[in-house]
Short mmCIF file of C-alpha atoms and ligand atoms in Angstrom, two decimals:
data_model
loop_
_atom_site.label_atom_id
_atom_site.label_comp_id
_atom_site.label_asym_id
_atom_site.label_seq_id
_atom_site.Cartn_x
_atom_site.Cartn_y
_atom_site.Cartn_z
CA MET B 179 -45.70 -17.35 3.26
CA SER B 180 -49.40 -17.05 3.92
CA THR B 181 -50.82 -15.83 7.28
CA ASN B 182 -52.81 -18.44 9.39
CA ASN B 183 -54.87 -15.74 11.20
CA VAL B 184 -58.44 -15.74 10.57
CA TRP B 185 -61.04 -13.65 12.64
CA THR B 186 -62.46 -15.86 15.34
CA HIS B 187 -66.01 -15.30 14.07
CA LYS B 188 -67.68 -14.91 10.85
CA GLY B 189 -68.76 -11.41 11.70
CA THR B 190 -65.56 -10.06 13.11
CA PHE B 191 -64.48 -8.68 9.86
CA LEU B 192 -67.50 -6.50 9.82
CA LEU B 193 -66.70 -5.17 13.39
CA ALA B 194 -63.04 -4.61 12.43
CA ALA B 195 -64.00 -2.81 9.15
CA VAL B 196 -66.51 -0.58 10.90
CA GLY B 197 -63.96 0.16 13.47
CA SER B 198 -61.66 1.38 10.74
CA ALA B 199 -64.23 3.15 8.87
CA VAL B 200 -65.84 5.14 11.63
CA GLY B 201 -63.19 7.54 12.83
CA LEU B 202 -62.36 11.18 12.71
CA GLY B 203 -63.81 11.08 8.95
CA ASN B 204 -67.17 10.76 10.52
CA LEU B 205 -67.20 12.85 13.68
CA TRP B 206 -64.78 15.70 12.57
CA ARG B 207 -64.56 15.77 8.73
CA PHE B 208 -67.89 14.90 7.60
CA PRO B 209 -69.71 17.57 9.76
CA TYR B 210 -67.38 20.26 8.71
CA LEU B 211 -67.22 19.79 4.99
CA ALA B 212 -71.13 19.18 5.05
CA GLY B 213 -71.11 22.68 6.90
CA GLU B 214 -68.78 24.24 4.38
CA ASN B 215 -70.59 22.97 1.42
CA GLY B 216 -74.24 23.76 2.27
CA GLY B 217 -75.50 20.58 4.10
CA GLY B 218 -78.16 18.54 2.32
CA ALA B 219 -76.72 18.99 -1.29
CA PHE B 220 -73.25 17.78 0.03
CA LEU B 221 -75.03 14.74 1.83
CA LEU B 222 -76.57 13.75 -1.46
CA VAL B 223 -73.56 13.58 -3.49
CA TYR B 224 -71.80 11.91 -0.70
CA ALA B 225 -74.53 9.25 -0.17
CA LEU B 226 -74.52 8.69 -4.10
CA THR B 227 -70.62 8.22 -4.32
CA ILE B 228 -70.63 6.01 -1.28
CA PHE B 229 -73.05 3.61 -3.04
CA ALA B 230 -72.02 3.92 -6.67
CA VAL B 231 -68.27 4.11 -6.16
CA GLY B 232 -67.43 3.18 -2.64
CA ILE B 233 -69.27 0.13 -2.02
CA PRO B 234 -68.03 -1.50 -5.34
CA ILE B 235 -64.38 -0.60 -4.36
CA LEU B 236 -64.93 -1.93 -0.88
CA ILE B 237 -66.18 -5.34 -2.17
CA ALA B 238 -63.17 -5.28 -4.63
CA GLU B 239 -60.67 -4.53 -1.82
CA THR B 240 -62.02 -6.87 0.55
CA MET B 241 -62.00 -9.70 -2.26
CA LEU B 242 -58.32 -9.08 -2.95
CA GLY B 243 -57.58 -9.51 0.76
CA ARG B 244 -59.56 -12.57 1.20
CA ASN B 245 -58.53 -14.28 -2.08
CA SER B 246 -54.79 -13.78 -1.16
CA ARG B 247 -54.94 -14.26 2.61
CA ARG B 248 -51.78 -12.18 2.83
CA SER B 249 -50.84 -8.47 3.91
CA PRO B 250 -51.45 -6.02 0.96
CA ILE B 251 -48.02 -5.99 -0.32
CA MET B 252 -47.34 -9.79 -0.31
CA GLY B 253 -51.03 -10.32 -1.32
CA MET B 254 -50.83 -8.29 -4.38
CA ARG B 255 -47.59 -10.16 -5.28
CA PHE B 256 -49.28 -13.51 -4.92
CA LEU B 257 -52.27 -12.52 -6.92
CA THR B 258 -50.27 -11.06 -9.71
CA ARG B 259 -48.49 -14.45 -9.91
CA THR B 260 -51.41 -16.68 -9.48
CA HIS B 261 -53.47 -14.67 -11.92
CA ARG B 262 -50.31 -14.14 -14.36
CA THR B 263 -50.74 -10.37 -14.64
CA SER B 264 -48.28 -7.60 -14.88
CA ARG B 265 -46.14 -7.09 -11.66
CA ALA B 266 -46.87 -3.34 -11.99
CA TRP B 267 -50.25 -4.02 -10.28
CA GLU B 268 -48.08 -4.82 -7.40
CA SER B 269 -47.91 -1.12 -6.81
CA ILE B 270 -51.52 -1.35 -5.34
CA GLY B 271 -49.92 -3.04 -2.24
CA TRP B 272 -46.96 -0.60 -1.98
CA LEU B 273 -49.07 2.45 -2.60
CA GLY B 274 -51.57 1.45 0.13
CA ALA B 275 -48.78 0.65 2.78
CA ALA B 276 -46.90 3.94 2.17
CA SER B 277 -50.30 5.89 2.37
CA ALA B 278 -51.32 4.06 5.57
CA PHE B 279 -47.94 5.07 7.03
CA ILE B 280 -48.28 8.65 5.93
CA ILE B 281 -51.92 9.09 7.07
CA LEU B 282 -51.19 7.33 10.51
CA SER B 283 -48.41 10.12 11.24
CA PHE B 284 -50.80 13.06 10.95
CA TYR B 285 -54.04 11.12 12.04
CA SER B 286 -52.31 10.66 15.31
CA VAL B 287 -51.45 14.29 15.80
CA ILE B 288 -54.98 15.29 15.20
CA ALA B 289 -56.47 12.58 17.43
CA GLY B 290 -54.00 13.81 19.99
CA TRP B 291 -56.07 17.02 20.07
CA ALA B 292 -59.03 15.02 21.34
CA ILE B 293 -56.85 14.06 24.23
CA HIS B 294 -56.33 17.61 25.08
CA TYR B 295 -59.89 18.32 24.87
CA THR B 296 -61.08 15.24 27.02
CA GLY B 297 -58.69 16.63 29.77
CA GLN B 298 -60.05 20.09 29.29
CA MET B 299 -63.63 19.13 29.46
CA ILE B 300 -62.94 16.92 32.69
CA ALA B 301 -60.94 19.67 34.22
CA GLY B 302 -63.87 22.18 33.38
CA THR B 303 -61.10 24.65 32.12
CA LEU B 304 -63.29 25.96 29.29
CA SER B 305 -66.57 25.95 31.17
CA ALA B 306 -66.71 29.75 31.45
CA ALA B 307 -64.91 30.69 28.24
CA ASP B 308 -66.19 32.87 25.60
CA ALA B 309 -65.61 32.63 21.85
CA GLU B 310 -62.20 34.38 22.19
CA GLY B 311 -61.29 32.32 25.01
CA VAL B 312 -62.02 29.03 23.25
CA ALA B 313 -60.17 30.02 20.18
CA ALA B 314 -57.37 31.22 22.17
CA SER B 315 -57.06 27.94 23.88
CA PHE B 316 -56.92 26.14 20.53
CA ASP B 317 -54.27 28.44 19.29
CA ALA B 318 -52.21 27.85 22.27
CA LEU B 319 -52.49 24.08 22.06
CA LEU B 320 -51.08 24.27 18.30
CA ALA B 321 -48.41 26.62 19.42
CA SER B 322 -46.82 24.08 21.78
CA PRO B 323 -44.75 21.47 20.05
CA ALA B 324 -44.21 19.99 23.32
CA LEU B 325 -47.91 19.42 23.97
CA LEU B 326 -48.66 18.15 20.62
CA THR B 327 -45.75 15.74 20.49
CA LEU B 328 -46.94 14.51 24.13
CA TYR B 329 -50.44 13.62 22.76
CA HIS B 330 -49.35 12.34 19.53
CA SER B 331 -47.04 9.92 21.28
CA LEU B 332 -49.64 8.97 23.66
CA PHE B 333 -52.13 8.30 21.00
CA ILE B 334 -49.84 6.38 18.55
CA GLY B 335 -48.45 4.39 21.48
CA SER B 336 -51.88 3.28 22.73
CA SER B 337 -52.72 2.31 18.98
CA ALA B 338 -49.45 0.35 18.79
CA LEU B 339 -50.07 -1.53 21.97
CA VAL B 340 -53.52 -2.86 20.60
CA VAL B 341 -51.86 -3.89 17.47
CA GLY B 342 -48.67 -5.29 19.02
CA LEU B 343 -50.93 -7.72 21.22
CA GLY B 344 -51.80 -9.43 18.01
CA VAL B 345 -54.91 -9.93 15.67
CA HIS B 346 -57.01 -11.90 18.17
CA ARG B 347 -55.85 -10.66 21.66
CA GLY B 348 -55.43 -7.07 20.75
CA ILE B 349 -57.48 -6.05 17.74
CA GLU B 350 -60.48 -8.48 18.06
CA ASN B 351 -60.71 -8.24 21.71
CA GLY B 352 -60.20 -4.30 21.70
CA LEU B 353 -62.73 -3.78 19.21
CA ARG B 354 -65.21 -6.07 21.02
CA ILE B 355 -65.28 -3.62 23.90
CA LEU B 356 -64.67 -0.41 21.96
CA MET B 357 -67.27 -0.52 19.31
CA PRO B 358 -70.29 -1.17 21.46
CA ALA B 359 -69.05 1.54 23.69
CA LEU B 360 -68.83 3.97 20.85
CA PHE B 361 -72.26 3.33 19.74
CA ALA B 362 -73.73 3.78 23.23
CA ILE B 363 -71.81 7.11 23.72
CA LEU B 364 -73.05 8.27 20.56
CA MET B 365 -76.57 7.80 21.24
CA VAL B 366 -76.02 9.52 24.74
CA VAL B 367 -74.56 12.41 22.82
CA LEU B 368 -77.37 12.58 20.16
CA ALA B 369 -80.11 12.39 23.02
CA TYR B 370 -78.27 15.26 24.86
CA ALA B 371 -78.00 17.30 21.71
CA ALA B 372 -81.67 16.74 20.95
CA THR B 373 -82.72 17.97 24.43
CA ILE B 374 -80.42 21.04 24.80
CA GLY B 375 -79.64 21.94 21.13
CA ASP B 376 -81.89 22.56 18.19
CA LEU B 377 -82.41 19.24 16.39
CA ALA B 378 -84.88 20.75 13.99
CA ALA B 379 -82.56 23.18 12.45
CA ALA B 380 -79.83 20.61 12.34
CA ALA B 381 -82.11 18.26 10.40
CA ASP B 382 -83.42 21.07 8.25
CA PHE B 383 -79.66 21.85 7.43
CA LEU B 384 -78.75 18.53 6.72
CA PHE B 385 -81.57 17.11 4.83
CA THR B 386 -82.80 20.16 2.59
CA PHE B 387 -81.41 19.25 -0.77
CA ASP B 388 -80.73 22.22 -3.03
CA ILE B 389 -78.16 20.65 -5.40
CA ALA B 390 -77.80 23.99 -7.11
CA SER B 391 -75.98 25.34 -4.30
CA LEU B 392 -73.23 22.58 -4.56
CA SER B 393 -70.35 23.76 -6.19
CA LEU B 394 -67.84 21.60 -8.17
CA GLU B 395 -65.41 21.62 -5.32
CA GLY B 396 -68.39 20.23 -3.04
CA TRP B 397 -68.85 17.41 -5.48
CA LEU B 398 -65.05 16.74 -5.22
CA ALA B 399 -64.78 17.15 -1.52
CA ALA B 400 -67.95 14.72 -1.31
CA MET B 401 -66.30 11.98 -3.27
CA GLY B 402 -62.82 12.37 -1.35
CA GLN B 403 -64.77 12.13 1.86
CA SER B 404 -66.59 8.84 0.80
CA PHE B 405 -63.06 7.27 0.08
CA PHE B 406 -61.50 8.50 3.35
CA THR B 407 -64.40 7.64 5.37
CA LEU B 408 -64.69 4.11 4.10
CA SER B 409 -60.89 3.59 4.60
CA LEU B 410 -60.53 2.69 0.89
CA GLY B 411 -57.44 2.23 -1.34
CA MET B 412 -54.96 2.17 1.62
CA GLY B 413 -54.78 -1.60 2.24
CA ALA B 414 -56.37 -1.30 5.73
CA ILE B 415 -59.50 -3.11 4.36
CA MET B 416 -57.34 -5.62 2.21
CA ALA B 417 -55.39 -6.38 5.48
CA TYR B 418 -58.40 -7.15 7.52
CA GLY B 419 -60.06 -9.00 4.52
CA ALA B 420 -57.06 -11.29 4.62
CA TYR B 421 -58.55 -12.65 7.85
CA MET B 422 -62.07 -12.70 6.79
CA SER B 423 -64.11 -15.91 7.00
CA GLY B 424 -64.69 -17.51 3.65
CA ALA B 425 -68.37 -18.11 4.65
CA ALA B 426 -69.19 -14.39 5.16
CA SER B 427 -70.82 -12.48 2.05
CA LEU B 428 -68.84 -9.80 0.58
CA THR B 429 -71.80 -7.87 -0.63
CA THR B 430 -73.89 -7.92 2.43
CA THR B 431 -70.81 -7.12 4.45
CA ALA B 432 -69.79 -4.23 2.43
CA PHE B 433 -73.38 -2.74 2.27
CA THR B 434 -73.70 -3.09 6.11
CA ILE B 435 -70.20 -1.33 6.66
CA ALA B 436 -71.31 1.45 4.46
CA PHE B 437 -74.54 1.84 6.00
CA ILE B 438 -73.33 1.89 9.56
CA ASP B 439 -70.57 4.34 8.63
CA THR B 440 -73.08 6.66 6.94
CA ALA B 441 -75.47 6.43 9.78
CA VAL B 442 -72.73 7.30 12.32
CA ALA B 443 -71.72 10.36 10.13
CA LEU B 444 -75.35 11.47 10.07
CA ILE B 445 -75.93 11.08 13.66
CA ALA B 446 -72.69 12.79 14.57
CA GLY B 447 -73.80 15.59 11.97
CA LEU B 448 -77.17 15.98 13.48
CA ALA B 449 -75.89 16.01 17.18
CA ILE B 450 -73.12 18.61 16.44
CA PHE B 451 -75.18 20.81 14.19
CA ALA B 452 -77.90 20.78 16.96
CA LEU B 453 -75.44 22.06 19.38
CA VAL B 454 -74.03 24.60 17.07
CA PHE B 455 -77.49 25.99 16.00
CA GLY B 456 -78.64 25.78 19.66
CA ALA B 457 -75.87 27.93 20.75
CA GLY B 458 -76.36 30.38 17.59
CA LEU B 459 -72.94 29.57 16.21
CA ASP B 460 -71.93 29.30 12.38
CA PRO B 461 -71.99 25.81 10.89
CA SER B 462 -69.34 26.74 8.18
CA GLU B 463 -66.43 27.15 10.59
CA GLY B 464 -64.14 24.33 8.86
CA PRO B 465 -61.85 22.28 10.44
CA GLY B 466 -62.15 24.09 13.67
CA LEU B 467 -65.78 23.03 13.97
CA MET B 468 -64.94 20.18 16.30
CA PHE B 469 -62.19 21.79 18.21
CA VAL B 470 -63.42 25.49 18.58
CA THR B 471 -67.08 25.83 17.75
CA LEU B 472 -68.11 22.60 19.61
CA PRO B 473 -66.21 23.27 22.83
CA LEU B 474 -67.94 26.78 22.86
CA ALA B 475 -71.40 25.26 22.43
CA PHE B 476 -70.61 22.86 25.49
CA ALA B 477 -69.08 25.87 27.51
CA GLU B 478 -72.53 27.74 27.01
CA MET B 479 -74.81 24.83 27.89
CA PRO B 480 -75.93 23.33 31.23
CA GLY B 481 -73.94 20.14 31.91
CA GLY B 482 -71.98 20.87 28.84
CA THR B 483 -68.49 19.80 30.31
CA LEU B 484 -69.80 16.46 31.16
CA LEU B 485 -71.20 15.96 27.59
CA GLY B 486 -68.00 17.45 26.08
CA ALA B 487 -65.82 14.83 28.00
CA ILE B 488 -68.13 12.01 26.85
CA PHE B 489 -68.08 13.53 23.27
CA PHE B 490 -64.25 13.69 23.22
CA LEU B 491 -63.83 10.18 24.51
CA LEU B 492 -65.94 9.11 21.64
CA VAL B 493 -63.75 10.85 19.23
CA LEU B 494 -60.66 9.19 20.73
CA GLY B 495 -62.18 5.84 20.78
CA ALA B 496 -63.24 5.97 17.04
CA ALA B 497 -59.78 7.29 16.04
CA LEU B 498 -58.06 4.58 17.82
CA SER B 499 -60.09 1.85 16.15
CA SER B 500 -59.10 3.53 12.72
CA ALA B 501 -55.39 3.95 13.64
CA ILE B 502 -55.01 0.36 14.36
CA SER B 503 -56.12 -0.58 10.86
CA LEU B 504 -53.59 1.81 9.50
CA ILE B 505 -50.82 -0.04 11.54
CA GLU B 506 -51.97 -3.56 10.71
CA PRO B 507 -51.18 -3.63 6.83
CA VAL B 508 -47.63 -2.63 7.19
CA ALA B 509 -46.97 -4.71 10.46
CA ALA B 510 -48.34 -7.71 8.69
CA TYR B 511 -46.10 -7.29 5.83
CA LEU B 512 -43.09 -6.98 8.12
CA VAL B 513 -43.98 -10.07 10.01
CA GLU B 514 -44.53 -11.88 6.81
CA ARG B 515 -41.65 -10.66 4.73
CA PHE B 516 -38.76 -10.43 7.49
CA ASP B 517 -40.06 -12.84 10.04
CA LEU B 518 -40.19 -10.27 12.63
CA ASN B 519 -42.27 -10.93 15.71
CA ARG B 520 -45.32 -8.75 16.13
CA PRO B 521 -44.08 -6.39 18.83
CA GLN B 522 -40.95 -5.86 16.59
CA ALA B 523 -42.90 -5.11 13.48
CA VAL B 524 -45.27 -2.84 15.06
CA SER B 525 -42.64 -0.95 16.84
CA ALA B 526 -40.79 -0.52 13.50
CA MET B 527 -43.83 0.87 11.77
CA VAL B 528 -45.10 3.02 14.50
CA ILE B 529 -41.66 4.57 15.47
CA ALA B 530 -41.20 5.66 11.85
CA SER B 531 -44.62 7.08 11.70
CA TRP B 532 -44.19 8.73 15.00
CA ALA B 533 -40.99 10.53 13.64
CA LEU B 534 -42.85 11.55 10.41
CA GLY B 535 -45.69 12.76 12.69
CA LEU B 536 -43.18 15.36 14.07
CA LEU B 537 -43.39 17.24 10.87
CA THR B 538 -47.03 17.65 11.29
CA VAL B 539 -46.56 19.00 14.92
CA PHE B 540 -44.21 21.56 13.75
CA SER B 541 -46.34 22.48 10.77
CA PHE B 542 -48.78 24.16 13.41
CA ASN B 543 -46.22 26.29 15.06
CA ARG B 544 -42.33 26.80 14.24
CA TRP B 545 -42.92 25.62 10.59
CA ALA B 546 -46.50 27.04 10.20
CA LEU B 547 -45.48 29.91 7.62
CA ASP B 548 -41.89 29.19 6.74
CA SER B 549 -40.00 25.84 6.37
CA PRO B 550 -37.87 23.94 3.95
CA PHE B 551 -41.09 22.58 2.64
CA HIS B 552 -42.58 26.01 1.97
CA ALA B 553 -39.36 26.82 -0.05
CA LEU B 554 -39.58 23.57 -2.05
CA PHE B 555 -43.30 23.03 -2.43
CA GLY B 556 -45.04 26.15 -1.48
CA ARG B 557 -46.87 24.43 1.67
CA SER B 558 -46.33 23.08 5.09
CA ALA B 559 -45.31 19.60 5.54
CA PHE B 560 -48.55 18.77 6.83
CA GLY B 561 -50.29 20.24 3.77
CA LEU B 562 -47.82 18.35 1.68
CA LEU B 563 -48.66 15.01 3.56
CA GLU B 564 -52.36 15.65 3.19
CA LEU B 565 -51.94 16.37 -0.43
CA ALA B 566 -49.95 13.15 -0.80
CA THR B 567 -52.88 11.06 0.69
CA ASN B 568 -55.53 12.99 -1.36
CA ILE B 569 -53.57 11.64 -4.41
CA ALA B 570 -52.70 8.30 -3.19
CA MET B 571 -56.40 7.45 -1.98
CA PRO B 572 -58.17 7.92 -5.21
CA LEU B 573 -55.29 6.30 -7.08
CA GLY B 574 -55.31 3.25 -4.80
CA GLY B 575 -58.95 2.89 -5.32
CA LEU B 576 -58.77 3.49 -9.10
CA LEU B 577 -56.00 0.61 -9.43
CA ILE B 578 -58.03 -1.51 -7.06
CA SER B 579 -61.15 -1.30 -9.38
CA LEU B 580 -59.25 -1.80 -12.42
CA PHE B 581 -57.51 -4.69 -11.18
CA ALA B 582 -60.65 -6.40 -9.81
CA GLY B 583 -62.70 -5.19 -12.63
CA TRP B 584 -60.50 -6.15 -15.57
CA ALA B 585 -57.85 -8.77 -14.23
CA LEU B 586 -59.82 -11.30 -12.52
CA THR B 587 -61.96 -13.46 -14.56
CA HIS B 588 -65.68 -13.62 -14.52
CA GLY B 589 -65.47 -17.07 -13.06
CA GLU B 590 -63.10 -16.32 -10.25
CA VAL B 591 -65.00 -13.22 -9.13
CA MET B 592 -68.28 -15.35 -9.31
CA LYS B 593 -66.80 -17.75 -7.03
CA GLU B 594 -65.44 -15.24 -4.55
CA MET B 595 -68.65 -13.16 -4.44
CA ARG B 596 -71.28 -15.92 -4.53
CA THR B 597 -74.09 -13.91 -5.35
CA GLY B 598 -77.03 -13.66 -7.77
CA GLU B 599 -76.26 -12.80 -11.54
CA THR B 600 -78.05 -9.63 -11.56
CA TRP B 601 -76.26 -7.90 -8.64
CA PHE B 602 -73.00 -9.44 -10.09
CA ARG B 603 -73.50 -7.87 -13.36
CA VAL B 604 -74.32 -4.60 -11.67
CA TRP B 605 -71.14 -4.63 -9.48
CA ARG B 606 -69.03 -5.66 -12.73
CA LEU B 607 -70.44 -2.86 -14.42
CA LEU B 608 -69.78 -0.33 -11.61
CA VAL B 609 -66.04 -1.71 -10.99
CA HIS B 610 -65.33 -1.67 -14.73
CA PHE B 611 -66.42 1.54 -15.78
CA VAL B 612 -68.22 3.68 -13.25
CA ALA B 613 -65.97 3.57 -10.28
CA PRO B 614 -62.79 4.04 -12.19
CA ALA B 615 -64.02 6.69 -14.47
CA ALA B 616 -65.42 8.72 -11.48
CA VAL B 617 -62.21 8.17 -9.39
CA ALA B 618 -60.07 9.28 -12.42
CA PHE B 619 -62.35 12.04 -13.06
CA VAL B 620 -61.92 13.50 -9.59
CA PHE B 621 -58.31 12.71 -9.72
CA LEU B 622 -57.52 14.49 -12.92
CA ARG B 623 -59.73 17.43 -11.95
CA SER B 624 -58.00 18.08 -8.70
CA LEU B 625 -54.38 18.20 -10.58
CA PRO B 626 -53.59 21.87 -10.91
CA GLN B 627 -52.19 21.34 -14.51
CA VAL B 628 -55.53 20.18 -15.75
CA GLN B 629 -57.85 22.57 -13.90
CA GLY B 630 -58.14 24.84 -16.76
CA TYR B 631 -59.49 22.38 -19.13
CA GLY B 632 -63.13 21.75 -19.50
CA ILE B 633 -64.98 19.03 -17.72
CA PRO B 634 -66.16 17.14 -21.10
CA ALA B 635 -62.48 16.85 -22.19
CA ILE B 636 -61.18 15.42 -18.90
CA GLY B 637 -64.28 13.06 -18.85
CA ALA B 638 -63.59 11.88 -22.27
CA LEU B 639 -59.74 11.28 -21.49
CA VAL B 640 -61.07 9.32 -18.37
CA ILE B 641 -63.37 6.99 -20.32
CA VAL B 642 -60.64 6.40 -23.03
CA GLY B 643 -57.98 5.69 -20.44
CA THR B 644 -60.11 3.16 -18.65
CA PHE B 645 -60.87 1.34 -21.69
CA ALA B 646 -57.29 1.46 -22.68
CA ALA B 647 -56.06 0.13 -19.22
CA GLY B 648 -58.77 -2.70 -19.38
CA ARG B 649 -57.89 -3.61 -23.04
CA SER B 650 -54.07 -3.57 -22.48
CA PHE B 651 -54.59 -5.69 -19.33
CA LEU B 652 -56.56 -8.26 -21.14
CA ALA B 653 -54.05 -8.62 -23.99
CA GLU B 654 -51.42 -9.17 -21.49
CA ARG B 655 -53.31 -11.77 -19.84
CA ASN B 656 -54.16 -13.62 -23.16
CA ALA B 657 -50.61 -13.60 -24.12
CA SER B 658 -49.35 -15.22 -21.00
N1 PFF Q 171 -61.91 5.85 7.87
C1 PFF Q 171 -61.22 6.65 8.72
C2 PFF Q 171 -61.95 7.68 9.38
O1 PFF Q 171 -63.25 8.08 8.84
O2 PFF Q 171 -61.71 8.42 10.19
C3 PFF Q 171 -59.90 7.11 8.48
C4 PFF Q 171 -59.07 6.10 7.76
C5 PFF Q 171 -58.71 4.91 8.60
C6 PFF Q 171 -58.56 6.15 6.44
C7 PFF Q 171 -57.87 3.83 7.88
C8 PFF Q 171 -57.96 5.09 5.81
C9 PFF Q 171 -57.52 4.08 6.68
F1 PFF Q 171 -56.98 3.01 6.08
#
């Protein structure tokens, strides 16, 4: 059964995909990763991977969604049948749905912290706090399972409400209000940060490219971040692509998404580092950058609590528009497959993901240092869920680029892309070789078992593997 949903306007896919892409990844993760990995050099690699790997996969994933006009799981089933390929490719849909489910569970807990900080800023609780006070307040939040669960429930419940209302009434209408508001708030934050903070130091930090200062880990982090930030490999883009107008251009849309997403990360980075440098704080604080360093900067500046409240509202809105894109692929599947109505499908997905989120909640307190997960896997439940997605995301991206690059024929893809021959060739080259090789490289390099081997050995393995996968695929196709 195919879905009859198509976005109301030709441009709505763009709005929805930008909503999915812009989130905690831009406002929280990008600045702290750039801060930890030396600023400009990280940015350079990040931008390179966005354009050489991210955009080609983004086009491929959207294409699979639009071509099938189904949820990722049913869509991949449909595509393997109509294109007479191995059913093993259906794993793309299942992998995407499973990772969307897992990511939502912890994304919601972390987004919940922003609810707490919005409240703190409005109440002015932190306005006179010093460094220890702000850090102690963050620790107190993490130590309370009740508070974390409350915020987690509020956040996931609000996201569920939007998706439960339906593709048009909920998602489209919600995003139409939310996204312009977010960009307006971002501009206000940047203007404030430029006036109060040290924008020159921030620009210097982000735009001075000293590539030698970037460690191999920095390269890997930059590549992982470009996947996370573009919402790739998780079915979110595929699910939204299923509703995309046939008249919209895949290429222009993908470039626009990547451009806006990168611009938001840069503006957020500039604003955050301007505030951090202006207050004489450390840019390499890590994940606490947004929840510890930034509130401290807000506490020290005139009018800081107002700016702080606006800032955390921005974070919340951005996280919400991303969370709904994590619910949609699974909810759409449950509707298609089991004939549930939307509220039922969304409730089933969200309640299960909420329950899984409790593991993340406890990972910051009761189970922080010792838990069954530590005993079995040597890390907290949250660490384990994060690791699972860090593997599933590149793996999903790798499979998508292999499937789109090798499985679909030249003619089919040409028809869907409707683009000039030159760009088409470049894109084919990118999804055939560059993207799979780059992703597989990062993937293998991050496995503990292969870390001892040299980069050339892994690189060679990756290239041979890509060719082998492609060839066996073609053989299968010709035989059928
Ligand atoms: N792209 C989102 C962000 O940068 O915060 C995170 C995300 C949303 C990842 C949706 C994956 C996804 F399917």
